[in-house]
mmCIF file with all atom_site columns, C-alpha atoms in Angstrom:
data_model
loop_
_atom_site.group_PDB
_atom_site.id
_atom_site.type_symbol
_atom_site.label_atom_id
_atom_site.label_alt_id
_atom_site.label_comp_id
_atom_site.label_asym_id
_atom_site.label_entity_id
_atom_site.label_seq_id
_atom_site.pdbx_PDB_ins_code
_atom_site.Cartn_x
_atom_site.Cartn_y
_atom_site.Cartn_z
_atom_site.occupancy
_atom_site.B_iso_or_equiv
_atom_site.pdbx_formal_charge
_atom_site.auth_seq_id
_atom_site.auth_comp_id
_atom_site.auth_asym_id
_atom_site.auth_atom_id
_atom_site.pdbx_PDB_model_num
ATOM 1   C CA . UNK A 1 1   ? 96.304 172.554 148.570 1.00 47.00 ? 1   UNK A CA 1
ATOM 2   C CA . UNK A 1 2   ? 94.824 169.043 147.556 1.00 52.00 ? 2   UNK A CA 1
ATOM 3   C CA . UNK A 1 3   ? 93.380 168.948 143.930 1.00 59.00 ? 3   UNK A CA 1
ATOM 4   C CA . UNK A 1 4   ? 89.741 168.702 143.252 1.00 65.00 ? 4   UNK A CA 1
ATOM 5   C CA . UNK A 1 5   ? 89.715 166.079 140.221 1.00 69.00 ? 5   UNK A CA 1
ATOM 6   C CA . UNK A 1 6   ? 86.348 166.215 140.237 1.00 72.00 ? 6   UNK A CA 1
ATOM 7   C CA . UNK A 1 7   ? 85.953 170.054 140.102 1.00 77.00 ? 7   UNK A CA 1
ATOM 8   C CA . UNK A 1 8   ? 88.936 169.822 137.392 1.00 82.00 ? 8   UNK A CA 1
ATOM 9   C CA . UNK A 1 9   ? 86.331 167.433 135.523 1.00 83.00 ? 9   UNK A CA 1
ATOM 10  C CA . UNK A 1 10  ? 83.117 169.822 135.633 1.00 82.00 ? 10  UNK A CA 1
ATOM 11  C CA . UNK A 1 11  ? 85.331 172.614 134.536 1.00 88.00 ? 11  UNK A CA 1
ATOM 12  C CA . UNK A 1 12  ? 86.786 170.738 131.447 1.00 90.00 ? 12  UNK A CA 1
ATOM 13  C CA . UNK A 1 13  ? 83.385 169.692 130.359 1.00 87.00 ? 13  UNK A CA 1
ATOM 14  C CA . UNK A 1 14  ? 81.769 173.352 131.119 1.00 89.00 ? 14  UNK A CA 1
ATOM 15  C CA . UNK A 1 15  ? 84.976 174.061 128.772 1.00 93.00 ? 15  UNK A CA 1
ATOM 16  C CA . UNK A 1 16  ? 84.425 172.133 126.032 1.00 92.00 ? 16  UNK A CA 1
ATOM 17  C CA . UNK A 1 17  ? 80.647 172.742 125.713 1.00 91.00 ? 17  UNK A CA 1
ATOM 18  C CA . UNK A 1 18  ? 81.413 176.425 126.235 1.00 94.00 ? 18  UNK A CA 1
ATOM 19  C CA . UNK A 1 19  ? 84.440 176.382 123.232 1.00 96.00 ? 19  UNK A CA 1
ATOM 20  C CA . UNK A 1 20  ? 82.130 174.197 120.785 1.00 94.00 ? 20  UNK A CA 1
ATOM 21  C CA . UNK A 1 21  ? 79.364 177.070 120.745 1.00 94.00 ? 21  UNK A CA 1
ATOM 22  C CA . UNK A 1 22  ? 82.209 179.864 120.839 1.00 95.00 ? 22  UNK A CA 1
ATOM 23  C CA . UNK A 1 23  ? 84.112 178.586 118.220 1.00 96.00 ? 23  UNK A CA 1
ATOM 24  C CA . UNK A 1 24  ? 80.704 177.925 115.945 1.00 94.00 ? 24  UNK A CA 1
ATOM 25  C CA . UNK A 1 25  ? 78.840 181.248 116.512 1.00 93.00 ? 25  UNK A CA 1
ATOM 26  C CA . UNK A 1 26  ? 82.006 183.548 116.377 1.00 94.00 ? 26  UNK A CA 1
ATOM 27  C CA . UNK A 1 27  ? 83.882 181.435 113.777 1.00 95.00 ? 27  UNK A CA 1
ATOM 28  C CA . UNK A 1 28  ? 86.886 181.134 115.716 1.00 96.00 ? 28  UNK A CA 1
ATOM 29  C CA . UNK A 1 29  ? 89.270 178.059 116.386 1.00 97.00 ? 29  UNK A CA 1
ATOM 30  C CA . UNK A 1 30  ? 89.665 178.545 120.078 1.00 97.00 ? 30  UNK A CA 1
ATOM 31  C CA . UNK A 1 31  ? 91.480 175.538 122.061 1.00 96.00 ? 31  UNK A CA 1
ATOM 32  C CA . UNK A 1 32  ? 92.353 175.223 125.892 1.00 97.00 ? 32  UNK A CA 1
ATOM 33  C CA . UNK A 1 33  ? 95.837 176.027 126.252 1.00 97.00 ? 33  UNK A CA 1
ATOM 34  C CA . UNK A 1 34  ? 96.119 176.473 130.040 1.00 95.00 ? 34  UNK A CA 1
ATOM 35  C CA . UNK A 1 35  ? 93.523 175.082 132.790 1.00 94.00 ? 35  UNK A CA 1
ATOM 36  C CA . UNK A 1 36  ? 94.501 177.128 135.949 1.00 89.00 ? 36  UNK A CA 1
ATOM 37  C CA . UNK A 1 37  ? 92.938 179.128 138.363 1.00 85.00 ? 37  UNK A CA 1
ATOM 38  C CA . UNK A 1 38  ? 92.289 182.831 138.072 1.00 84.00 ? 38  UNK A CA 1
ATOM 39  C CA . UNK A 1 39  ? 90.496 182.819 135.538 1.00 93.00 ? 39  UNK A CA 1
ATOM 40  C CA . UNK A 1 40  ? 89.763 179.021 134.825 1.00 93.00 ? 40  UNK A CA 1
ATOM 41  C CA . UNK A 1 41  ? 90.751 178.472 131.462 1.00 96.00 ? 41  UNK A CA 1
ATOM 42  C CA . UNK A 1 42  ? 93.521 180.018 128.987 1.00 97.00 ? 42  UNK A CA 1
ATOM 43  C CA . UNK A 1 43  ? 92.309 179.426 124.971 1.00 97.00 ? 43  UNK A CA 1
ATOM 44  C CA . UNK A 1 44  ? 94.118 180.734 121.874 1.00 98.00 ? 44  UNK A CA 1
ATOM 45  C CA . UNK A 1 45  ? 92.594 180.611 118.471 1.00 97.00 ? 45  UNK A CA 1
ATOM 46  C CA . UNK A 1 46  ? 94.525 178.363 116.345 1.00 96.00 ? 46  UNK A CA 1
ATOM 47  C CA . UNK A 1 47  ? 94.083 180.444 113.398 1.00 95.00 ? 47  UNK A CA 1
ATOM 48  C CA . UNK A 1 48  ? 94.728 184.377 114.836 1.00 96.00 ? 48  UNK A CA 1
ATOM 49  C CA . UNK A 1 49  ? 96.642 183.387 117.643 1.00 96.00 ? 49  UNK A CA 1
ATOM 50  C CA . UNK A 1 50  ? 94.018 185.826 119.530 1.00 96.00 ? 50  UNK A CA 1
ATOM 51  C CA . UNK A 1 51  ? 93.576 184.973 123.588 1.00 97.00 ? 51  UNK A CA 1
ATOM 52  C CA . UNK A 1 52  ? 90.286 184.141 125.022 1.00 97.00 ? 52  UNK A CA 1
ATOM 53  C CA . UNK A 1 53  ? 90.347 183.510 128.819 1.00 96.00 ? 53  UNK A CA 1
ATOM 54  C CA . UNK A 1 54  ? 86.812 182.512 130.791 1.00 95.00 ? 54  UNK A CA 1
ATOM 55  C CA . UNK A 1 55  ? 86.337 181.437 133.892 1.00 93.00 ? 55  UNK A CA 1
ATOM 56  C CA . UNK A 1 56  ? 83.483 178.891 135.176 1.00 92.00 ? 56  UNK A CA 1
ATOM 57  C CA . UNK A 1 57  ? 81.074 179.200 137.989 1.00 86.00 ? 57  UNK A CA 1
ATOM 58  C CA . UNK A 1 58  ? 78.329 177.073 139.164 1.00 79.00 ? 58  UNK A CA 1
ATOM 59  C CA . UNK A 1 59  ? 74.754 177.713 141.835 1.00 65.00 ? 59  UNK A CA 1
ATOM 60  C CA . UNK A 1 60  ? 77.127 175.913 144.694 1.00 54.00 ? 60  UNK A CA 1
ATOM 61  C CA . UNK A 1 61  ? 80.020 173.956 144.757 1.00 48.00 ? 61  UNK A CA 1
ATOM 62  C CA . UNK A 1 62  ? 78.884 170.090 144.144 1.00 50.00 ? 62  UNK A CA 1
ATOM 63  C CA . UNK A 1 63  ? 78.149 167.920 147.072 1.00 50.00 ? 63  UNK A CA 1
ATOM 64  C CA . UNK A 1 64  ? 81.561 167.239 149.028 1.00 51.00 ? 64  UNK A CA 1
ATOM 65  C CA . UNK A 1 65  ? 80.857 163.413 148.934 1.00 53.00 ? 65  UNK A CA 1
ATOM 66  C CA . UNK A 1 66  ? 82.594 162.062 145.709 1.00 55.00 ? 66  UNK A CA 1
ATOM 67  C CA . UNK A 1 67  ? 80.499 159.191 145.019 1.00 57.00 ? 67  UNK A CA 1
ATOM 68  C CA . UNK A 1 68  ? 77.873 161.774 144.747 1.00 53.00 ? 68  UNK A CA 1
ATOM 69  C CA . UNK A 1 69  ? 79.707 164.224 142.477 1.00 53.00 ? 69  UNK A CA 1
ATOM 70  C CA . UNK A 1 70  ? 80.470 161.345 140.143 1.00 56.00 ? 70  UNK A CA 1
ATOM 71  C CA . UNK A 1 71  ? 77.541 160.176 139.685 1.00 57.00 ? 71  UNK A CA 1
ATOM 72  C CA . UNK A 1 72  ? 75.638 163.229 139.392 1.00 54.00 ? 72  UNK A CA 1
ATOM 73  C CA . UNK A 1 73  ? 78.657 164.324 136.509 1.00 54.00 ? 73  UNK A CA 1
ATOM 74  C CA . UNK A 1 74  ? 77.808 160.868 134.565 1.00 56.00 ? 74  UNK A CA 1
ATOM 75  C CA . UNK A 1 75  ? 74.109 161.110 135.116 1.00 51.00 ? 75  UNK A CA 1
ATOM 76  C CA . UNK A 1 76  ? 74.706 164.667 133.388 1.00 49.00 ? 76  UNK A CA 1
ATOM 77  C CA . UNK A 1 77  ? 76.080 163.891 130.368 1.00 48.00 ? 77  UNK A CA 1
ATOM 78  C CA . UNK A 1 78  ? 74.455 160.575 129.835 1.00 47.00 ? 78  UNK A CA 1
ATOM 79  C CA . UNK A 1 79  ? 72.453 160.447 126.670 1.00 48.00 ? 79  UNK A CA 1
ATOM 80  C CA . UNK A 1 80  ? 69.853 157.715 128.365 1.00 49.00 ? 80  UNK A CA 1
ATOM 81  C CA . UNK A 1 81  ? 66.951 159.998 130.136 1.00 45.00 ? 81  UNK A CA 1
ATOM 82  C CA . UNK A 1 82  ? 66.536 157.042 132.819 1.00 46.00 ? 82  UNK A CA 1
ATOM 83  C CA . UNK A 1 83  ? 69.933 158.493 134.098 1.00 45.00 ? 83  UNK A CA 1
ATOM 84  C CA . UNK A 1 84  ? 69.990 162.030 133.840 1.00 44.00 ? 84  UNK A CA 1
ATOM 85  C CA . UNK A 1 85  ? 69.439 164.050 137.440 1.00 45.00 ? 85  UNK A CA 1
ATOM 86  C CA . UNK A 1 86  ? 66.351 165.215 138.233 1.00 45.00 ? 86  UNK A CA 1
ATOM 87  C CA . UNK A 1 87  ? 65.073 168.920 137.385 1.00 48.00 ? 87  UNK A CA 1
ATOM 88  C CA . UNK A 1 88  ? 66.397 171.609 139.844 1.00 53.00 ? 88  UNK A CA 1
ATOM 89  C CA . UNK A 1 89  ? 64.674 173.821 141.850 1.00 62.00 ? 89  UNK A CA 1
ATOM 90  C CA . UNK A 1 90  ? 65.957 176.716 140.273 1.00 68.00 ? 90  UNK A CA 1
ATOM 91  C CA . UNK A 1 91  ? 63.746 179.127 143.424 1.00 73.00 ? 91  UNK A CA 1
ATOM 92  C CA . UNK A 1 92  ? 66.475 177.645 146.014 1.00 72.00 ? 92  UNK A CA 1
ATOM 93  C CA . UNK A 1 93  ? 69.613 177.351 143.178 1.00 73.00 ? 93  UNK A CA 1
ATOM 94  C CA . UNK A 1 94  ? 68.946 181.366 142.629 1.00 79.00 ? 94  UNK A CA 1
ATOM 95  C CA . UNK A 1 95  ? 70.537 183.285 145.382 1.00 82.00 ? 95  UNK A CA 1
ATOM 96  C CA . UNK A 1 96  ? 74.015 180.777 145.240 1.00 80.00 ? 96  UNK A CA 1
ATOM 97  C CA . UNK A 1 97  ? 73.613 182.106 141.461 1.00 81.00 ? 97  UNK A CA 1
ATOM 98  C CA . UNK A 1 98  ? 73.774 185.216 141.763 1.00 86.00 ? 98  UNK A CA 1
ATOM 99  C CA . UNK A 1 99  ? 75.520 185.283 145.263 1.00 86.00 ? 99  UNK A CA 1
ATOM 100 C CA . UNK A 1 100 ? 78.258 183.289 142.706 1.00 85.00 ? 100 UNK A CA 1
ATOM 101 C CA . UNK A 1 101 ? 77.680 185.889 139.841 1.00 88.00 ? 101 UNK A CA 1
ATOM 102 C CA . UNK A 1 102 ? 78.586 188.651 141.945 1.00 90.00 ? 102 UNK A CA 1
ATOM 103 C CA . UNK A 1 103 ? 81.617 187.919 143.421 1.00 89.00 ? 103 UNK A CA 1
ATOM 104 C CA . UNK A 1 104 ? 83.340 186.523 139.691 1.00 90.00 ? 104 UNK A CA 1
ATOM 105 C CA . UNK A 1 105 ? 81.802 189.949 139.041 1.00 91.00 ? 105 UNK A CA 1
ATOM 106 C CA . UNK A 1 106 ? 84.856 191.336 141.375 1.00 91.00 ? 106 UNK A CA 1
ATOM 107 C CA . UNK A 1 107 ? 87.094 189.921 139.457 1.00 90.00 ? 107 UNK A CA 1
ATOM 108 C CA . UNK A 1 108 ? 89.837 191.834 137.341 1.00 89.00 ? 108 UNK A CA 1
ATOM 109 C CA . UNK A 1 109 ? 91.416 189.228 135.092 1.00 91.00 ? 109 UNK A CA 1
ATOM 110 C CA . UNK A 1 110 ? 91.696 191.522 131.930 1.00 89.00 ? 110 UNK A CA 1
ATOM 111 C CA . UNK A 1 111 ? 90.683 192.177 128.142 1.00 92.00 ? 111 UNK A CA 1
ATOM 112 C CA . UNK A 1 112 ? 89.356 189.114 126.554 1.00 94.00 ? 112 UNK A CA 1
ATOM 113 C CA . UNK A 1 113 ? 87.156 187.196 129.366 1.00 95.00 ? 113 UNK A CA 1
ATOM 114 C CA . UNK A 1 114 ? 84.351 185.848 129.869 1.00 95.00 ? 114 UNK A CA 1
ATOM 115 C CA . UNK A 1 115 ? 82.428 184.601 132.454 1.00 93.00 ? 115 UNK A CA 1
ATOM 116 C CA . UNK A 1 116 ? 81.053 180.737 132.443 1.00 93.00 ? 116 UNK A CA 1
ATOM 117 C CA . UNK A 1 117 ? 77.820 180.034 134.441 1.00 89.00 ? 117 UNK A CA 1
ATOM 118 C CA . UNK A 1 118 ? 77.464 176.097 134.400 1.00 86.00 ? 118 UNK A CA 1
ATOM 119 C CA . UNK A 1 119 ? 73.891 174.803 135.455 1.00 79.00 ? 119 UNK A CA 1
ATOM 120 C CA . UNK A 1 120 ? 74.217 170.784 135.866 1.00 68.00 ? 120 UNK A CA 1
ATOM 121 C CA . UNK A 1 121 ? 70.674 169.540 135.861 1.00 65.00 ? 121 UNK A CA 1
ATOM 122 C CA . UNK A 1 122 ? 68.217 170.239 133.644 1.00 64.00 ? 122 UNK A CA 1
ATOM 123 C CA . UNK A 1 123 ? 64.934 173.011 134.003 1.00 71.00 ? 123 UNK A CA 1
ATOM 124 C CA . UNK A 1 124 ? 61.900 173.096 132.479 1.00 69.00 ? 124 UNK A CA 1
ATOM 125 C CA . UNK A 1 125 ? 62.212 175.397 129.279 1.00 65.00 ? 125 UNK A CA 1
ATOM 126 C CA . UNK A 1 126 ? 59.467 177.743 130.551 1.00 70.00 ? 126 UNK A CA 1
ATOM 127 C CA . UNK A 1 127 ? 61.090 178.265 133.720 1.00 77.00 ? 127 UNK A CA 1
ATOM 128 C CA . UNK A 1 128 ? 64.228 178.137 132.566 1.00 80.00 ? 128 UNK A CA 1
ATOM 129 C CA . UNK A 1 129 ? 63.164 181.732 130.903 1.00 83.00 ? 129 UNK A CA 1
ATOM 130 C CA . UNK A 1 130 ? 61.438 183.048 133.743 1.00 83.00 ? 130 UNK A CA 1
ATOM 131 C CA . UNK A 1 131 ? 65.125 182.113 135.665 1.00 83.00 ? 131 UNK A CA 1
ATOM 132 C CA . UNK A 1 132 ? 67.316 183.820 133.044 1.00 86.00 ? 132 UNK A CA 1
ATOM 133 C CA . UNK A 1 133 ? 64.904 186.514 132.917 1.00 87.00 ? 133 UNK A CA 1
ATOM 134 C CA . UNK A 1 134 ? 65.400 187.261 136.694 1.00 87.00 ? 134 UNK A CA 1
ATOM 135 C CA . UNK A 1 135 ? 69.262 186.601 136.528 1.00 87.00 ? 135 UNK A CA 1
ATOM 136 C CA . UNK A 1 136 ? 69.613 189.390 134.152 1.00 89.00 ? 136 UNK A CA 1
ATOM 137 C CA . UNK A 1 137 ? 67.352 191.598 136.333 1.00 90.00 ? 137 UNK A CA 1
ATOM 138 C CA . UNK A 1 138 ? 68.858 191.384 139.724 1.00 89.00 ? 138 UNK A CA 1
ATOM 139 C CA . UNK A 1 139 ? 72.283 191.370 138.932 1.00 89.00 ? 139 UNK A CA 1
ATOM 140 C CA . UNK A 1 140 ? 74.544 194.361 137.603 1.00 89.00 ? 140 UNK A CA 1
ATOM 141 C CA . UNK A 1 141 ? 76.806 193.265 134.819 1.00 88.00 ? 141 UNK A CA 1
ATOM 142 C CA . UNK A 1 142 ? 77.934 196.668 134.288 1.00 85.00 ? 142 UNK A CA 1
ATOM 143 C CA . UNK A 1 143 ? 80.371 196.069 137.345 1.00 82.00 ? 143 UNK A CA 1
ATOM 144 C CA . UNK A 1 144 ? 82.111 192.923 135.787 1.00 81.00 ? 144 UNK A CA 1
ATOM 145 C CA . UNK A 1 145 ? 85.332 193.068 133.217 1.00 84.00 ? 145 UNK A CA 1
ATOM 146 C CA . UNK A 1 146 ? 84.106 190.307 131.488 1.00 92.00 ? 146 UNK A CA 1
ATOM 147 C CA . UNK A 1 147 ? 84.161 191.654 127.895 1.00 92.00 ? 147 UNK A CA 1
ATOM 148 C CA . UNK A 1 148 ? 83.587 188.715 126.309 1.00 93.00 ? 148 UNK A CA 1
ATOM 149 C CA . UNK A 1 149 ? 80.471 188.335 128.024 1.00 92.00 ? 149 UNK A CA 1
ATOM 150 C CA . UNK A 1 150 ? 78.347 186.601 130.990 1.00 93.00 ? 150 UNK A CA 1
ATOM 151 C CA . UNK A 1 151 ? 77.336 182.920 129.913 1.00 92.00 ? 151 UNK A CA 1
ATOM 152 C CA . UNK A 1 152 ? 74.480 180.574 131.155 1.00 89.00 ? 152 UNK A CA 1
ATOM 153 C CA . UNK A 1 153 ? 75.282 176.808 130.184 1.00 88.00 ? 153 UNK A CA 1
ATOM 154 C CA . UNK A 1 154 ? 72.319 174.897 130.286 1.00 81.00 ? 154 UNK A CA 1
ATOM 155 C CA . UNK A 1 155 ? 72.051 171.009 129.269 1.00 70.00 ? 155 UNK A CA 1
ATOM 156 C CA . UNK A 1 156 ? 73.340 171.148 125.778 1.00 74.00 ? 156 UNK A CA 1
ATOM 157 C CA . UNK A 1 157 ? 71.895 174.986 125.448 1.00 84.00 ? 157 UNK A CA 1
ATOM 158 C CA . UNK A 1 158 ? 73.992 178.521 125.850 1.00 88.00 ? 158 UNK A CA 1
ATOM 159 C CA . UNK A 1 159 ? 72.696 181.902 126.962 1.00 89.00 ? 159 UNK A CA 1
ATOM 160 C CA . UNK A 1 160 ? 73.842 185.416 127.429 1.00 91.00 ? 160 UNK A CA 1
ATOM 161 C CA . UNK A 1 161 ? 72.971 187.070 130.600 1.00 90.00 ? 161 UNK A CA 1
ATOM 162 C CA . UNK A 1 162 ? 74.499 190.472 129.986 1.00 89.00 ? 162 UNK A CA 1
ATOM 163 C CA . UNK A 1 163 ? 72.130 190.846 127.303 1.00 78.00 ? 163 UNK A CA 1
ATOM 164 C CA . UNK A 1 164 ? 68.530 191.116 127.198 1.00 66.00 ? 164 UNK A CA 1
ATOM 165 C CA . UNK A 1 165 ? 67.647 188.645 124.640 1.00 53.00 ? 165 UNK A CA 1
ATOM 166 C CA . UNK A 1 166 ? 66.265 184.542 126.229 1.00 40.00 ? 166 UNK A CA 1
ATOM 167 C CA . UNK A 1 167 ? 66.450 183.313 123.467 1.00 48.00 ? 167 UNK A CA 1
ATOM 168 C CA . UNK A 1 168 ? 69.527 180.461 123.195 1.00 47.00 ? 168 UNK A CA 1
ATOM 169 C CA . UNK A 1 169 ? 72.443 182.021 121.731 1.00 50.00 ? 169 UNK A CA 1
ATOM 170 C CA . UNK A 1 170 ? 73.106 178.563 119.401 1.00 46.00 ? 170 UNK A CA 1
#
């Protein structure tokens, strides 16, 4: 099976934004030790020598066209607002979400996992809410393994969706 570099990429980044709030609201010293598949990502914390594993999900996979995909990656992390993507309309992104949501939510990769849900452009704050809000709603997280919890990664901003709070978690 041919590699997706550019999948690879999203996931790493999804990875390290993920690890920097993990590591600074837990106080733990988690660092990528394995970058598979099944679940996504293997950590250990440098410190216990405890295992996290997480996996990463997105609304849809990116547009097939890598031109596209690259730019829309840069244009993502780019700290000039002239380049960063357009806001999503989160009313058509929601069903891939939770159609995505559900089926990680199938998955039996054991203790210590969580589950990564990577948004790449940015919503409006108020709907943003209003989306998490609904996400929480219409989806069962009792029927996922993922005890280290369901996570939304928005622009620079993490939330929990197993739990009821909107607020960010960092």
């Amino acid at each position: 099976m041919k590699k997706d570099i550019l999948k690879d990429e999203t996931e790493e980044l999804a990875a390290g934004q993920f690890l920097k709030f993990y590591n600074s609201t837990f106080t733990t010293e988690y660092c990528v030790v394995e970058h598979a598949e099944g679940p996504d990502f293997r950590c250990r914390d440098s410190a216990t020598g405890a295992q996290l594993l997480f996996d990463v999900t997105t609304a849809s996979e990116p547009p097939h066209d890598p031109m596209i995909r690259r730019k829309m990656l840069e244009r993502t992390y780019s700290h000039d607002p002239r380049r960063r993507p357009a806001t999503q309309d989160m009313e058509r992104a929601l069903p891939y979400y939770k159609r995505n949501i559900e089926q990680k939510l199938l998955m039996r990769y054991g203790a210590n996992c969580a589950l990564v849900v990577y948004h790449l452009a940015p919503i409006p704050i108020g709907n943003l809410e209003h989306y998490l809000r609904r996400l929480r709603r219409e989806i069962d997280y009792t029927k996922g393994q993922f005890d280290k919890g369901v996570w939304f990664l928005h622009w620079h901003d993490v939330y929990r969706l197993d739990k009821e709070d909107a607020e960010p978690a960092a």
